[in-house]
Amino acid sequence: MARGKTLSVVFKANHQHQLMAFPPSLDELVAAGHPVRVVHEVLEKIDITGLLQQYKPGGSSSYHPRMLLKALVYAYINNIYSSRKIEEALQESIYFMWLTGMSKPDHNTINRFRGQRLQKTLQPIFTQVVLLLSEEGLLSLKDLYTDGTKIEANANRYTFVWGKGIKTSKERIKEQLNDLWKYAQSVAAAELDDTDPSGFDKIDKEKVSATIEQINTALRDKKVTSKVRQKLTYARKNWPAALDKYEQQEKILGNGRSSYSKTDPDATFMRMKEDHMRNGQLKPGYNVQISTNNQFIASYSIHQATTDTKTLIPHVQQHVKKLKVKPANITADAGYGSEQNYEWLENHRITAYVKHGQFDRQQNEKIRSKTPYAPDKLYYNAQNDIYSCPSGKPMHNIGDRVKPNRTGFAQTYTFYRAKKCGGCPLKEQCHPGPGNRVIEVNHNWNRLKQKAEARLKSKKGIQKRKQRCFDVEPVFANIKHNHHFKRFMLRGLEKVSIETGLLALAHNLRKKIA
């Protein structure tokens, strides 16, 4: 029928307050293939015995932990990370209402469950889900792609403690104490013993207090300047307390860290890629490591180290411990290529498709040609253990030296020295310094690099390197950019591990749903 001027506009009926004879159930309002049903089905299969053991009998009734776990995981799937926002969703969303059976725990209950009940129980739950996905053929636990990213901690960016700053402050106290001691010796040498503060290997508050007391006693009846008296009074009141504070700060730092945040002592200051000021500012954060296959997260771990090199071994050890499966091969970028990592993987019979730091540079002929006389370009006679210098003269072995690196791993270097470099026409290009040229060679490191390069340049190695770029890296991009998780909500290493586990679990279920 043609539209004419006499026709009126027709609207659909809207009876907002009309009662229904048979009101629909929540189950009817949730579509058959909706993601919330997948979350429910998967988490219903999980054994939560460890989680149930977190509850003690007696007292008032508690919300069931399986229901709270489902609500948390579904919230993370939908980019809802705040406990207050989750509480709001439980009261407004049909899908949350269906999943929780109309239960409405408040934000305190949600936060307490996430921060306390899941501390030692989420990792086994995540492992069970990974094993279920593996049984369905969605991922392989033998073929892993490993990478890391830094995520900012929930901490103040400007309340930091630096290890170098502590060391400098302690040295300053030691120097000033030594100056006071020398002054006291010049005025009252007879009243002082031979205990010189400069001889202390390590100063502490007891030593400092005792030394200041000695100086005060020696100078009690002597005529000294008011400036010295003021300095001694300040030292007696402040230095022992300061040294006690430095000692506590060093305990928090431990052996492997150079900094921490005062508002989250487990967080280390790291350089982030998300640098909106573009000034290279360090921020408190955590180093998150994951291993993936087919873009599913097989394992995750949290580290305080600022570089990926130190994280590979503990990450793989945790993977094997939790999943009871040793990977056949691991593919990772150049951040993980170290002698210690190569040797560990070799000893555990794990094939490493891992670049070393110079791998990409060595593929460039222009860069390679800049150092024609580098030690790795010299001919080596392994049978006689002799290098040949660029002019063809022998360089003989003059001894070995074992040097531990920053992680304590012992590296063996062998030294070779040339003879009569003075009259060589290539000396200026080969060895412009005085004396005969001496090179140091780490034979074990060279051997491991050669094996790694052979694997990486093979047909399978090239395929692995390509696969890594679109297997593990998109997972971090999805979590950080598509799902807007760039800063942790909780503080402390254990609670950050919980959040990472929830993110990994949510990612895997999103991937399964897709």
Short mmCIF file of C-alpha atoms in Angstrom, two decimals:
data_model
loop_
_atom_site.label_atom_id
_atom_site.label_comp_id
_atom_site.label_asym_id
_atom_site.label_seq_id
_atom_site.Cartn_x
_atom_site.Cartn_y
_atom_site.Cartn_z
CA MET A 1 0.00 0.00 0.00
CA ALA A 2 1.54 3.34 -1.01
CA ARG A 3 2.35 5.81 1.69
CA GLY A 4 0.07 8.80 1.64
CA LYS A 5 -0.46 11.94 3.63
CA THR A 6 -3.49 10.51 5.36
CA LEU A 7 -1.58 7.51 6.84
CA SER A 8 -0.52 7.72 10.50
CA VAL A 9 2.79 6.52 12.00
CA VAL A 10 2.42 3.14 13.76
CA PHE A 11 4.54 2.23 16.79
CA LYS A 12 4.97 -1.15 18.40
CA ALA A 13 3.09 -1.64 21.65
CA ASN A 14 5.04 -0.90 24.82
CA HIS A 15 3.37 -2.19 28.00
CA GLN A 16 6.08 -1.55 30.54
CA HIS A 17 4.01 -2.33 33.64
CA GLN A 18 1.95 -5.19 32.22
CA LEU A 19 2.15 -8.37 34.31
CA MET A 20 2.98 -11.71 32.73
CA ALA A 21 0.98 -14.82 33.48
CA PHE A 22 4.11 -16.95 33.11
CA PRO A 23 7.23 -14.80 33.72
CA PRO A 24 10.33 -16.02 31.82
CA SER A 25 13.14 -17.67 33.78
CA LEU A 26 16.73 -16.40 33.63
CA ASP A 27 17.68 -19.58 31.78
CA GLU A 28 15.34 -18.64 28.94
CA LEU A 29 16.99 -15.21 28.66
CA VAL A 30 20.52 -16.65 28.21
CA ALA A 31 21.19 -17.89 24.67
CA ALA A 32 22.27 -21.51 24.21
CA GLY A 33 25.77 -20.66 22.95
CA HIS A 34 26.44 -17.66 25.19
CA PRO A 35 29.97 -17.38 26.67
CA VAL A 36 28.58 -17.43 30.21
CA ARG A 37 27.41 -21.02 29.62
CA VAL A 38 30.94 -22.05 28.57
CA VAL A 39 32.38 -20.54 31.78
CA HIS A 40 29.77 -22.44 33.79
CA GLU A 41 30.40 -25.77 32.01
CA VAL A 42 34.19 -25.61 32.25
CA LEU A 43 34.37 -24.52 35.89
CA GLU A 44 31.79 -27.13 36.91
CA LYS A 45 34.29 -29.82 35.86
CA ILE A 46 37.11 -28.44 38.01
CA ASP A 47 38.08 -30.01 41.32
CA ILE A 48 38.03 -27.24 43.95
CA THR A 49 38.93 -29.35 46.99
CA GLY A 50 41.87 -27.10 47.80
CA LEU A 51 39.62 -24.05 47.64
CA LEU A 52 37.00 -25.64 49.92
CA GLN A 53 39.72 -26.35 52.48
CA GLN A 54 40.27 -22.59 52.85
CA TYR A 55 36.96 -22.40 54.75
CA LYS A 56 36.61 -23.35 58.41
CA PRO A 57 33.44 -24.94 59.83
CA GLY A 58 31.19 -22.95 62.14
CA GLY A 59 29.92 -19.41 62.06
CA SER A 60 27.52 -17.95 59.54
CA SER A 61 27.07 -19.41 56.06
CA SER A 62 29.40 -18.38 53.23
CA TYR A 63 28.88 -17.88 49.53
CA HIS A 64 29.94 -21.00 47.64
CA PRO A 65 33.52 -20.61 46.32
CA ARG A 66 32.65 -22.19 42.95
CA MET A 67 30.00 -19.53 42.39
CA LEU A 68 32.43 -16.72 43.35
CA LEU A 69 35.11 -18.21 41.08
CA LYS A 70 32.70 -18.29 38.12
CA ALA A 71 31.69 -14.68 38.77
CA LEU A 72 35.33 -13.52 38.95
CA VAL A 73 36.39 -15.34 35.79
CA TYR A 74 33.36 -14.11 33.83
CA ALA A 75 34.04 -10.57 35.06
CA TYR A 76 37.65 -10.75 33.80
CA ILE A 77 36.39 -12.08 30.47
CA ASN A 78 34.28 -8.93 30.19
CA ASN A 79 37.08 -6.51 31.23
CA ILE A 80 35.59 -5.93 34.69
CA TYR A 81 38.48 -5.92 37.17
CA SER A 82 37.30 -3.71 40.05
CA SER A 83 35.49 -5.47 42.92
CA ARG A 84 32.96 -2.63 43.07
CA LYS A 85 32.24 -2.91 39.35
CA ILE A 86 31.82 -6.69 39.76
CA GLU A 87 29.36 -6.06 42.61
CA GLU A 88 27.45 -3.69 40.33
CA ALA A 89 27.36 -6.24 37.49
CA LEU A 90 25.98 -8.92 39.84
CA GLN A 91 23.00 -6.68 40.52
CA GLU A 92 22.36 -5.48 36.96
CA SER A 93 23.46 -8.11 34.42
CA ILE A 94 21.18 -11.00 33.51
CA TYR A 95 24.23 -13.17 32.72
CA PHE A 96 25.84 -12.62 36.12
CA MET A 97 22.47 -13.27 37.80
CA TRP A 98 22.11 -16.55 35.89
CA LEU A 99 25.68 -17.59 36.66
CA THR A 100 25.43 -16.88 40.39
CA GLY A 101 21.82 -18.03 40.90
CA MET A 102 20.79 -14.49 41.88
CA SER A 103 23.41 -14.35 44.67
CA LYS A 104 24.72 -10.83 45.22
CA PRO A 105 27.94 -10.80 47.25
CA ASP A 106 29.27 -7.32 48.00
CA HIS A 107 32.65 -5.95 46.90
CA ASN A 108 34.31 -6.78 50.23
CA THR A 109 33.35 -10.45 49.88
CA ILE A 110 34.60 -10.49 46.27
CA ASN A 111 37.89 -8.80 47.14
CA ARG A 112 38.48 -11.02 50.17
CA PHE A 113 37.83 -14.13 48.08
CA ARG A 114 40.16 -12.95 45.31
CA GLY A 115 42.96 -11.71 47.55
CA GLN A 116 42.93 -14.40 50.26
CA ARG A 117 41.07 -17.58 49.28
CA LEU A 118 42.68 -17.85 45.83
CA GLN A 119 46.27 -17.25 46.96
CA LYS A 120 47.38 -20.89 46.86
CA THR A 121 44.43 -22.42 45.02
CA LEU A 122 44.11 -20.56 41.71
CA GLN A 123 47.25 -22.04 40.11
CA PRO A 124 45.94 -25.67 40.47
CA ILE A 125 42.57 -24.57 39.07
CA PHE A 126 44.26 -22.92 36.08
CA THR A 127 46.35 -26.07 35.55
CA GLN A 128 43.22 -28.22 35.48
CA VAL A 129 41.65 -25.97 32.83
CA VAL A 130 44.83 -26.13 30.72
CA LEU A 131 44.84 -29.94 30.93
CA LEU A 132 41.17 -30.03 29.88
CA LEU A 133 41.92 -27.82 26.87
CA SER A 134 44.89 -30.04 26.04
CA GLU A 135 42.70 -33.16 26.16
CA GLU A 136 40.31 -31.47 23.73
CA GLY A 137 43.25 -30.98 21.34
CA LEU A 138 43.17 -27.17 21.53
CA LEU A 139 46.83 -26.82 22.55
CA SER A 140 50.03 -28.83 22.97
CA LEU A 141 52.08 -28.78 26.18
CA LYS A 142 55.19 -30.03 24.38
CA ASP A 143 55.68 -27.15 21.97
CA LEU A 144 55.93 -23.79 23.77
CA TYR A 145 56.40 -20.18 22.71
CA THR A 146 57.66 -18.02 25.57
CA ASP A 147 57.68 -14.26 26.01
CA GLY A 148 57.34 -11.65 28.74
CA THR A 149 55.86 -8.23 29.31
CA LYS A 150 56.04 -5.66 32.09
CA ILE A 151 52.79 -4.56 33.74
CA GLU A 152 52.67 -1.58 36.07
CA ALA A 153 52.10 -2.25 39.77
CA ASN A 154 49.42 -0.61 41.88
CA ALA A 155 52.01 1.59 43.56
CA ASN A 156 53.12 5.20 43.78
CA ARG A 157 55.52 6.00 40.96
CA TYR A 158 57.58 8.43 43.04
CA THR A 159 58.11 6.60 46.37
CA PHE A 160 61.10 4.44 45.56
CA VAL A 161 64.17 2.96 47.24
CA TRP A 162 67.36 2.31 45.25
CA GLY A 163 70.03 -0.19 46.23
CA LYS A 164 72.81 2.14 45.04
CA GLY A 165 71.37 4.93 47.16
CA ILE A 166 71.51 2.73 50.28
CA LYS A 167 75.13 1.80 49.55
CA THR A 168 76.10 5.44 48.97
CA SER A 169 74.45 6.55 52.25
CA LYS A 170 76.21 3.82 54.24
CA GLU A 171 79.57 4.74 52.71
CA ARG A 172 78.96 8.41 53.57
CA ILE A 173 78.30 7.51 57.22
CA LYS A 174 81.44 5.38 57.27
CA GLU A 175 83.57 8.22 55.82
CA GLN A 176 82.16 10.80 58.25
CA LEU A 177 82.69 8.45 61.18
CA ASN A 178 86.27 7.92 60.04
CA ASP A 179 86.82 11.71 59.91
CA LEU A 180 85.48 12.05 63.46
CA TRP A 181 87.75 9.24 64.63
CA LYS A 182 90.83 10.87 63.08
CA TYR A 183 89.91 14.20 64.67
CA ALA A 184 89.52 12.51 68.06
CA GLN A 185 92.91 10.82 67.64
CA SER A 186 94.54 14.14 66.90
CA VAL A 187 93.07 15.63 70.11
CA ALA A 188 93.04 12.66 72.51
CA ALA A 189 94.98 9.73 71.06
CA ALA A 190 95.76 8.25 74.47
CA GLU A 191 92.08 7.73 75.35
CA LEU A 192 91.31 5.75 72.14
CA ASP A 193 92.18 2.17 71.29
CA ASP A 194 93.21 0.87 67.88
CA THR A 195 89.62 0.28 66.66
CA ASP A 196 89.62 2.31 63.44
CA PRO A 197 86.17 2.62 61.72
CA SER A 198 87.84 2.55 58.31
CA GLY A 199 88.77 -1.08 59.03
CA PHE A 200 85.12 -2.17 59.34
CA ASP A 201 84.11 -4.44 56.46
CA LYS A 202 80.47 -3.84 57.28
CA ILE A 203 79.15 -1.13 59.54
CA ASP A 204 75.97 -1.58 61.58
CA LYS A 205 74.19 0.37 64.26
CA GLU A 206 75.96 -1.44 67.13
CA LYS A 207 79.44 -0.68 65.77
CA VAL A 208 78.53 2.91 65.00
CA SER A 209 76.96 3.47 68.44
CA ALA A 210 80.00 1.98 70.19
CA THR A 211 82.45 4.05 68.12
CA ILE A 212 80.55 7.32 68.71
CA GLU A 213 80.45 6.56 72.44
CA GLN A 214 84.23 6.03 72.42
CA ILE A 215 84.77 9.34 70.64
CA ASN A 216 82.44 11.18 73.05
CA THR A 217 84.22 9.68 76.05
CA ALA A 218 87.66 10.61 74.68
CA LEU A 219 86.61 14.20 73.95
CA ARG A 220 84.56 14.75 77.10
CA ASP A 221 87.16 16.87 78.92
CA LYS A 222 88.88 18.19 75.80
CA LYS A 223 88.46 21.53 74.17
CA VAL A 224 86.75 20.92 70.81
CA THR A 225 84.83 23.13 68.42
CA SER A 226 81.03 23.44 68.61
CA LYS A 227 80.81 22.12 65.05
CA VAL A 228 82.34 18.78 66.10
CA ARG A 229 80.06 18.61 69.16
CA GLN A 230 77.01 19.20 66.95
CA LYS A 231 78.14 16.54 64.48
CA LEU A 232 78.68 14.00 67.28
CA THR A 233 75.23 14.76 68.73
CA TYR A 234 73.63 14.38 65.30
CA ALA A 235 75.54 11.13 64.67
CA ARG A 236 74.50 9.64 68.03
CA LYS A 237 70.83 10.48 67.48
CA ASN A 238 70.45 9.68 63.78
CA TRP A 239 73.10 7.31 62.42
CA PRO A 240 72.12 4.11 64.30
CA ALA A 241 68.46 4.54 63.32
CA ALA A 242 69.45 5.29 59.72
CA LEU A 243 71.63 2.16 59.53
CA ASP A 244 68.80 0.09 61.00
CA LYS A 245 66.50 1.46 58.28
CA TYR A 246 69.06 0.71 55.56
CA GLU A 247 69.41 -2.85 56.86
CA GLN A 248 65.64 -3.39 56.64
CA GLN A 249 65.60 -1.93 53.12
CA GLU A 250 68.41 -4.27 52.04
CA LYS A 251 66.42 -7.25 53.36
CA ILE A 252 63.45 -6.19 51.22
CA LEU A 253 65.69 -5.77 48.16
CA GLY A 254 67.34 -9.18 48.59
CA ASN A 255 70.15 -10.22 46.26
CA GLY A 256 68.50 -9.90 42.86
CA ARG A 257 66.91 -6.44 42.86
CA SER A 258 68.21 -2.90 42.61
CA SER A 259 65.02 -1.04 43.61
CA TYR A 260 61.54 -1.32 45.10
CA SER A 261 58.48 0.82 45.70
CA LYS A 262 57.61 1.96 49.21
CA THR A 263 53.89 1.45 48.59
CA ASP A 264 54.38 -2.04 47.12
CA PRO A 265 57.74 -3.42 48.28
CA ASP A 266 57.44 -6.45 45.97
CA ALA A 267 57.35 -4.20 42.87
CA THR A 268 60.61 -3.34 41.07
CA PHE A 269 61.15 -0.17 39.03
CA MET A 270 61.24 -1.11 35.35
CA ARG A 271 61.21 0.58 31.98
CA MET A 272 57.75 0.25 30.43
CA LYS A 273 56.74 0.36 26.78
CA GLU A 274 53.65 2.32 27.82
CA ASP A 275 55.48 5.62 28.36
CA HIS A 276 53.00 8.41 27.70
CA MET A 277 55.54 11.09 28.65
CA ARG A 278 58.16 9.54 26.31
CA ASN A 279 60.95 10.31 28.75
CA GLY A 280 62.05 6.78 29.63
CA GLN A 281 60.67 7.08 33.15
CA LEU A 282 60.95 3.96 35.28
CA LYS A 283 57.75 2.73 36.90
CA PRO A 284 57.08 0.12 39.60
CA GLY A 285 55.97 -3.11 37.96
CA TYR A 286 56.22 -6.86 37.58
CA ASN A 287 57.69 -8.98 34.80
CA VAL A 288 54.95 -11.34 33.58
CA GLN A 289 56.13 -14.45 31.69
CA ILE A 290 53.85 -16.76 29.71
CA SER A 291 54.27 -19.82 27.50
CA THR A 292 51.66 -20.33 24.80
CA ASN A 293 50.62 -22.79 22.14
CA ASN A 294 48.01 -22.02 19.51
CA GLN A 295 47.55 -18.70 21.37
CA PHE A 296 46.37 -20.51 24.52
CA ILE A 297 48.33 -19.76 27.71
CA ALA A 298 49.87 -23.01 28.94
CA SER A 299 51.67 -21.49 31.94
CA TYR A 300 52.40 -18.14 33.55
CA SER A 301 54.79 -16.83 36.20
CA ILE A 302 55.54 -13.50 37.91
CA HIS A 303 59.08 -12.18 38.36
CA GLN A 304 60.75 -9.18 39.96
CA ALA A 305 63.71 -9.25 37.55
CA THR A 306 63.84 -6.38 35.06
CA THR A 307 65.26 -8.54 32.23
CA ASP A 308 63.85 -11.69 30.66
CA THR A 309 67.20 -13.51 30.76
CA LYS A 310 66.86 -14.42 34.45
CA THR A 311 63.26 -15.59 34.17
CA LEU A 312 63.43 -18.46 31.67
CA ILE A 313 64.76 -21.21 33.96
CA PRO A 314 62.38 -20.59 36.91
CA HIS A 315 59.48 -20.19 34.47
CA VAL A 316 60.12 -23.53 32.76
CA GLN A 317 60.73 -25.22 36.12
CA GLN A 318 57.34 -24.00 37.32
CA HIS A 319 55.71 -25.19 34.08
CA VAL A 320 57.10 -28.70 34.56
CA LYS A 321 56.24 -28.77 38.27
CA LYS A 322 52.61 -27.72 37.80
CA LEU A 323 51.71 -29.58 34.60
CA LYS A 324 53.96 -32.64 35.12
CA VAL A 325 54.93 -32.37 31.44
CA LYS A 326 58.41 -31.47 30.18
CA PRO A 327 58.29 -29.44 26.94
CA ALA A 328 60.06 -30.91 23.93
CA ASN A 329 61.06 -27.50 22.57
CA ILE A 330 60.87 -23.84 23.48
CA THR A 331 60.91 -20.86 21.12
CA ALA A 332 61.82 -17.41 22.45
CA ASP A 333 63.39 -14.15 21.33
CA ALA A 334 66.90 -12.81 21.92
CA GLY A 335 66.08 -11.59 25.43
CA TYR A 336 66.44 -15.18 26.68
CA GLY A 337 69.64 -16.14 24.84
CA SER A 338 72.34 -16.59 27.46
CA GLU A 339 74.98 -19.24 28.15
CA GLN A 340 73.25 -20.24 31.37
CA ASN A 341 69.85 -20.67 29.69
CA TYR A 342 71.27 -22.57 26.71
CA GLU A 343 73.23 -24.91 28.97
CA TRP A 344 70.25 -25.55 31.27
CA LEU A 345 67.95 -26.37 28.35
CA GLU A 346 70.61 -28.62 26.82
CA ASN A 347 71.12 -30.49 30.11
CA HIS A 348 67.35 -31.04 30.41
CA ARG A 349 67.08 -32.17 26.78
CA ILE A 350 64.77 -29.36 25.73
CA THR A 351 65.37 -28.16 22.18
CA ALA A 352 65.93 -24.40 22.28
CA TYR A 353 64.85 -22.26 19.33
CA VAL A 354 66.15 -19.21 21.18
CA LYS A 355 68.12 -16.36 19.62
CA HIS A 356 71.22 -14.99 21.31
CA GLY A 357 71.79 -11.26 21.60
CA GLN A 358 73.88 -10.91 18.42
CA PHE A 359 71.91 -13.28 16.18
CA ASP A 360 70.01 -10.63 14.19
CA ARG A 361 73.05 -8.38 13.87
CA GLN A 362 75.16 -11.22 12.52
CA GLN A 363 72.68 -11.79 9.72
CA ASN A 364 73.51 -8.29 8.40
CA GLU A 365 76.60 -8.38 6.16
CA LYS A 366 77.19 -4.64 6.53
CA ILE A 367 77.36 -4.89 10.33
CA ARG A 368 79.49 -8.04 10.18
CA SER A 369 82.06 -6.40 7.91
CA LYS A 370 82.72 -3.59 10.43
CA THR A 371 84.79 -5.92 12.68
CA PRO A 372 86.92 -8.09 10.34
CA TYR A 373 89.48 -8.88 13.07
CA ALA A 374 87.11 -9.76 15.91
CA PRO A 375 88.00 -12.93 17.88
CA ASP A 376 85.07 -14.88 16.39
CA LYS A 377 86.47 -14.18 12.87
CA LEU A 378 89.89 -15.69 13.63
CA TYR A 379 90.73 -19.26 12.60
CA TYR A 380 90.83 -21.71 15.52
CA ASN A 381 92.70 -25.00 15.48
CA ALA A 382 90.79 -27.03 18.08
CA GLN A 383 93.22 -29.96 17.97
CA ASN A 384 96.22 -27.84 18.98
CA ASP A 385 94.16 -25.20 20.86
CA ILE A 386 95.71 -22.36 18.85
CA TYR A 387 94.19 -19.29 17.21
CA SER A 388 95.72 -17.70 14.13
CA CYS A 389 95.96 -13.92 14.08
CA PRO A 390 95.02 -12.01 10.87
CA SER A 391 98.63 -12.18 9.64
CA GLY A 392 98.70 -15.97 10.13
CA LYS A 393 100.85 -16.09 13.26
CA PRO A 394 99.83 -18.45 16.11
CA MET A 395 98.16 -17.17 19.29
CA HIS A 396 98.89 -19.58 22.15
CA ASN A 397 96.78 -20.43 25.17
CA ILE A 398 98.09 -18.54 28.22
CA GLY A 399 95.53 -19.71 30.79
CA ASP A 400 91.90 -19.79 31.89
CA ARG A 401 89.87 -17.66 34.22
CA VAL A 402 86.46 -18.40 35.77
CA LYS A 403 84.24 -15.35 36.24
CA PRO A 404 80.72 -15.47 37.69
CA ASN A 405 78.13 -13.32 35.94
CA ARG A 406 75.46 -11.23 37.69
CA THR A 407 73.31 -14.28 38.41
CA GLY A 408 76.27 -16.18 39.89
CA PHE A 409 76.67 -18.50 36.90
CA ALA A 410 80.36 -19.41 36.45
CA GLN A 411 81.72 -18.62 32.96
CA THR A 412 85.13 -19.92 31.86
CA TYR A 413 87.26 -17.66 29.66
CA THR A 414 90.44 -18.82 27.92
CA PHE A 415 93.11 -16.26 27.00
CA TYR A 416 95.29 -16.39 23.86
CA ARG A 417 98.26 -14.11 23.16
CA ALA A 418 100.00 -13.27 19.91
CA LYS A 419 103.75 -12.70 19.49
CA LYS A 420 105.69 -9.83 17.91
CA CYS A 421 102.75 -7.61 17.03
CA GLY A 422 105.04 -4.59 16.81
CA GLY A 423 106.24 -5.09 13.21
CA CYS A 424 102.94 -6.40 11.83
CA PRO A 425 101.47 -4.31 8.95
CA LEU A 426 97.93 -5.08 10.21
CA LYS A 427 98.58 -3.93 13.77
CA GLU A 428 96.70 -0.62 13.51
CA GLN A 429 93.55 -2.34 12.26
CA CYS A 430 93.92 -5.52 14.32
CA HIS A 431 95.29 -4.28 17.64
CA PRO A 432 95.94 -0.52 17.94
CA GLY A 433 96.82 -0.76 21.64
CA PRO A 434 100.32 -1.27 23.13
CA GLY A 435 101.91 -4.71 23.49
CA ASN A 436 100.90 -7.99 21.90
CA ARG A 437 97.25 -8.73 21.27
CA VAL A 438 95.43 -10.88 23.85
CA ILE A 439 91.94 -12.24 23.20
CA GLU A 440 89.57 -13.94 25.63
CA VAL A 441 87.29 -16.71 24.38
CA ASN A 442 84.40 -18.50 26.06
CA HIS A 443 84.48 -21.84 24.22
CA ASN A 444 81.33 -23.20 25.85
CA TRP A 445 79.36 -20.06 24.93
CA ASN A 446 80.65 -20.21 21.35
CA ARG A 447 79.66 -23.88 21.10
CA LEU A 448 76.15 -23.21 22.39
CA LYS A 449 75.69 -20.23 20.05
CA GLN A 450 76.77 -22.27 17.04
CA LYS A 451 74.27 -25.00 17.90
CA ALA A 452 71.52 -22.41 18.43
CA GLU A 453 72.28 -20.72 15.09
CA ALA A 454 72.19 -24.05 13.27
CA ARG A 455 68.74 -24.80 14.74
CA LEU A 456 67.39 -21.30 14.08
CA LYS A 457 68.55 -21.31 10.44
CA SER A 458 67.10 -24.74 9.71
CA LYS A 459 63.77 -25.09 7.94
CA LYS A 460 62.02 -25.96 11.20
CA GLY A 461 63.81 -23.14 13.02
CA ILE A 462 62.64 -20.55 10.49
CA GLN A 463 59.08 -21.83 10.85
CA LYS A 464 59.34 -21.62 14.65
CA ARG A 465 60.64 -18.05 14.53
CA LYS A 466 57.74 -17.01 12.32
CA GLN A 467 55.22 -18.85 14.49
CA ARG A 468 56.45 -17.14 17.65
CA CYS A 469 55.53 -13.71 16.31
CA PHE A 470 51.86 -14.61 15.90
CA ASP A 471 51.51 -17.11 18.73
CA VAL A 472 52.68 -15.49 21.97
CA GLU A 473 52.89 -11.76 21.17
CA PRO A 474 49.20 -11.35 20.19
CA VAL A 475 48.21 -12.78 23.59
CA PHE A 476 49.81 -9.84 25.42
CA ALA A 477 48.37 -7.42 22.86
CA ASN A 478 44.91 -8.88 23.43
CA ILE A 479 45.14 -8.62 27.23
CA LYS A 480 46.75 -5.18 27.43
CA HIS A 481 45.18 -3.32 24.51
CA ASN A 482 41.95 -5.08 23.54
CA HIS A 483 40.95 -5.81 27.14
CA HIS A 484 42.57 -2.72 28.69
CA PHE A 485 44.56 -4.38 31.46
CA LYS A 486 47.71 -2.27 31.86
CA ARG A 487 47.93 -1.91 35.65
CA PHE A 488 47.40 -4.40 38.45
CA MET A 489 44.55 -3.78 40.90
CA LEU A 490 46.17 -5.58 43.87
CA ARG A 491 49.50 -5.20 45.65
CA GLY A 492 52.14 -7.77 46.54
CA LEU A 493 53.70 -10.63 44.61
CA GLU A 494 51.17 -13.27 45.73
CA LYS A 495 48.10 -11.16 44.93
CA VAL A 496 49.56 -10.06 41.59
CA SER A 497 50.01 -13.76 40.77
CA ILE A 498 46.28 -14.25 41.44
CA GLU A 499 45.35 -11.45 39.06
CA THR A 500 47.66 -12.85 36.39
CA GLY A 501 46.08 -16.29 36.84
CA LEU A 502 42.59 -14.82 36.43
CA LEU A 503 43.72 -12.96 33.30
CA ALA A 504 45.23 -16.16 31.86
CA LEU A 505 42.14 -18.20 32.72
CA ALA A 506 39.84 -15.59 31.20
CA HIS A 507 41.99 -15.43 28.05
CA ASN A 508 41.91 -19.21 27.57
CA LEU A 509 38.13 -19.38 28.01
CA ARG A 510 37.67 -16.44 25.61
CA LYS A 511 39.81 -18.30 23.09
CA LYS A 512 37.82 -21.51 23.58
CA ILE A 513 34.55 -19.63 23.13
CA ALA A 514 35.82 -17.99 19.94
#
